[in-house]
Coordinates of N, CA and C in Angstrom, one line a residue:
D317 N -22.6 13.5 -8.4 CA -21.9 12.5 -7.6 C -20.5 12.4 -8.2
V318 N -19.5 12.2 -7.3 CA -18.1 12.2 -7.7 C -17.6 10.7 -7.8
L319 N -17.7 10.0 -6.7 CA -17.1 8.7 -6.7 C -18.2 7.6 -6.4
T320 N -18.2 6.5 -7.1 CA -19.3 5.5 -6.9 C -18.8 4.1 -6.8
D321 N -17.5 3.8 -7.1 CA -17.1 2.4 -7.2 C -16.6 1.9 -5.9
K322 N -16.5 0.6 -5.8 CA -16.1 -0.1 -4.5 C -14.7 0.3 -4.2
E323 N -13.8 0.3 -5.2 CA -12.4 0.6 -4.9 C -12.2 2.0 -4.3
S324 N -12.9 3.0 -4.8 CA -12.8 4.3 -4.3 C -13.3 4.4 -2.8
G325 N -14.4 3.7 -2.6 CA -15.0 3.7 -1.2 C -14.0 3.0 -0.3
A326 N -13.4 1.9 -0.8 CA -12.5 1.2 0.1 C -11.2 2.0 0.4
A327 N -10.8 2.8 -0.6 CA -9.7 3.7 -0.4 C -10.0 4.8 0.6
L328 N -11.2 5.3 0.6 CA -11.6 6.3 1.6 C -11.6 5.7 3.0
R329 N -12.1 4.5 3.0 CA -12.2 3.7 4.3 C -10.7 3.5 4.8
M330 N -9.8 3.1 4.0 CA -8.5 2.9 4.3 C -7.8 4.1 4.9
V331 N -8.0 5.3 4.2 CA -7.5 6.5 4.7 C -8.0 6.9 6.1
R332 N -9.3 6.7 6.2 CA -10.0 7.0 7.5 C -9.4 6.2 8.6
I333 N -9.2 4.9 8.3 CA -8.7 4.0 9.4 C -7.2 4.3 9.7
E334 N -6.4 4.7 8.6 CA -5.0 5.1 8.9 C -5.0 6.3 9.8
K335 N -6.0 7.2 9.7 CA -6.0 8.4 10.6 C -6.6 8.0 11.9
N336 N -7.0 6.8 12.1 CA -7.5 6.3 13.4 C -8.8 7.0 13.8
I337 N -9.7 7.2 12.8 CA -11.0 7.9 13.0 C -12.1 6.8 12.8
K338 N -12.9 6.6 13.9 CA -14.0 5.7 13.8 C -15.0 6.2 12.8
Q339 N -15.8 5.2 12.3 CA -16.8 5.5 11.3 C -17.8 6.5 11.8
E340 N -18.3 6.3 13.1 CA -19.3 7.2 13.7 C -18.8 8.6 13.8
A341 N -17.5 8.7 14.2 CA -16.9 10.0 14.4 C -16.8 10.7 13.0
M342 N -16.3 10.0 12.0 CA -16.2 10.6 10.7 C -17.5 11.0 10.1
A343 N -18.5 10.2 10.3 CA -19.9 10.6 9.8 C -20.3 11.9 10.5
K344 N -20.1 12.1 11.8 CA -20.4 13.3 12.5 C -19.7 14.5 11.9
L345 N -18.4 14.3 11.7 CA -17.5 15.4 11.1 C -18.0 15.8 9.7
M346 N -18.5 14.8 9.0 CA -19.0 15.0 7.6 C -20.5 15.5 7.6
N347 N -21.1 15.4 8.8 CA -22.5 15.8 8.9 C -23.5 14.9 8.1
I348 N -23.1 13.6 8.1 CA -24.0 12.6 7.5 C -24.2 11.4 8.5
S349 N -25.1 10.5 8.1 CA -25.3 9.4 9.0 C -24.1 8.4 8.9
R350 N -24.0 7.5 9.9 CA -23.0 6.5 9.8 C -23.4 5.5 8.7
Y351 N -24.7 5.3 8.6 CA -25.2 4.4 7.5 C -24.8 4.9 6.1
K352 N -24.9 6.2 5.9 CA -24.5 6.8 4.6 C -23.0 6.6 4.4
L353 N -22.2 6.9 5.4 CA -20.8 6.7 5.3 C -20.5 5.2 5.0
S354 N -21.1 4.3 5.6 CA -20.9 2.9 5.4 C -21.2 2.6 3.9
R355 N -22.3 3.1 3.4 CA -22.7 2.9 2.0 C -21.7 3.5 1.0
I356 N -21.1 4.6 1.4 CA -20.0 5.2 0.5 C -18.8 4.3 0.5
E357 N -18.4 3.9 1.7 CA -17.2 3.1 1.9 C -17.3 1.7 1.2
T358 N -18.5 1.2 1.1 CA -18.7 -0.1 0.4 C -19.1 0.0 -1.0
G359 N -19.1 1.2 -1.6 CA -19.4 1.4 -3.0 C -20.9 1.4 -3.3
K360 N -21.7 1.4 -2.3 CA -23.2 1.3 -2.6 C -23.8 2.6 -2.7
A361 N -23.1 3.7 -2.4 CA -23.6 5.1 -2.6 C -22.4 5.9 -3.0
A362 N -22.8 6.9 -3.8 CA -21.7 7.9 -4.3 C -21.5 8.9 -3.2
I363 N -20.3 9.5 -3.3 CA -19.9 10.6 -2.5 C -19.9 11.9 -3.3
S364 N -20.6 12.9 -2.9 CA -20.7 14.2 -3.6 C -19.4 15.0 -3.3
L365 N -19.2 16.0 -4.1 CA -18.0 16.8 -3.9 C -18.0 17.5 -2.6
P366 N -19.2 18.1 -2.1 CA -19.2 18.6 -0.8 C -18.8 17.6 0.3
M367 N -19.3 16.4 0.2 CA -19.0 15.3 1.2 C -17.5 15.0 1.1
L368 N -17.0 14.9 -0.1 CA -15.5 14.6 -0.3 C -14.7 15.7 0.4
I369 N -15.1 16.9 0.2 CA -14.4 18.1 0.8 C -14.5 17.9 2.4
A370 N -15.6 17.6 2.9 CA -15.8 17.4 4.3 C -14.9 16.3 4.8
F371 N -14.9 15.2 4.1 CA -14.0 14.0 4.4 C -12.6 14.5 4.5
C372 N -12.1 15.2 3.5 CA -10.7 15.7 3.5 C -10.4 16.6 4.6
E373 N -11.3 17.5 4.9 CA -11.1 18.5 6.0 C -11.1 17.7 7.4
A374 N -11.9 16.7 7.5 CA -11.9 15.9 8.8 C -10.6 15.2 9.0
I375 N -10.0 14.7 8.0 CA -8.8 13.9 8.2 C -7.5 14.7 7.9
G376 N -7.7 16.0 7.5 CA -6.5 16.9 7.4 C -5.7 16.7 6.1
I377 N -6.3 16.3 5.0 CA -5.6 16.2 3.8 C -6.4 17.0 2.7
S378 N -5.7 17.4 1.6 CA -6.3 18.2 0.6 C -7.1 17.2 -0.3
V379 N -8.0 17.9 -1.0 CA -8.8 17.1 -2.0 C -7.9 16.6 -3.1
V380 N -6.9 17.4 -3.5 CA -5.9 16.9 -4.5 C -5.2 15.6 -4.0
D381 N -4.8 15.6 -2.7 CA -4.2 14.4 -2.2 C -5.1 13.2 -2.3
I382 N -6.3 13.4 -1.9 CA -7.3 12.2 -1.9 C -7.5 11.8 -3.3
I383 N -7.6 12.7 -4.3 CA -7.8 12.3 -5.7 C -6.6 11.6 -6.2
N384 N -5.4 12.0 -5.8 CA -4.2 11.3 -6.2 C -4.2 9.9 -5.6
I385 N -4.6 9.7 -4.4 CA -4.7 8.4 -3.8 C -5.7 7.5 -4.6
L386 N -6.8 8.1 -4.9 CA -7.9 7.4 -5.7 C -7.4 7.0 -7.1
E387 N -6.6 7.9 -7.7 CA -6.2 7.6 -9.1 C -5.2 6.4 -9.1
K388 N -4.6 6.1 -8.0 CA -3.6 5.0 -7.9 C -4.2 3.6 -7.8
I389 N -5.6 3.6 -7.5 CA -6.2 2.3 -7.3 C -6.8 1.8 -8.6

């Protein structure tokens, strides 16, 4: 597991919302349930590296960019 804290999950949620992608649509793009995505965004579940890559591909940013965003929080 890569990320597990509330701040990281909240940052992922913020990026998703900025890209105007609904949680249900993002979950489908990541091939996970909306429930799992909700748990990731609230810090109740970790996001694995493959899921992080799927997240980045879905919103059109690089993994490096998302890691830079997460390091700032």
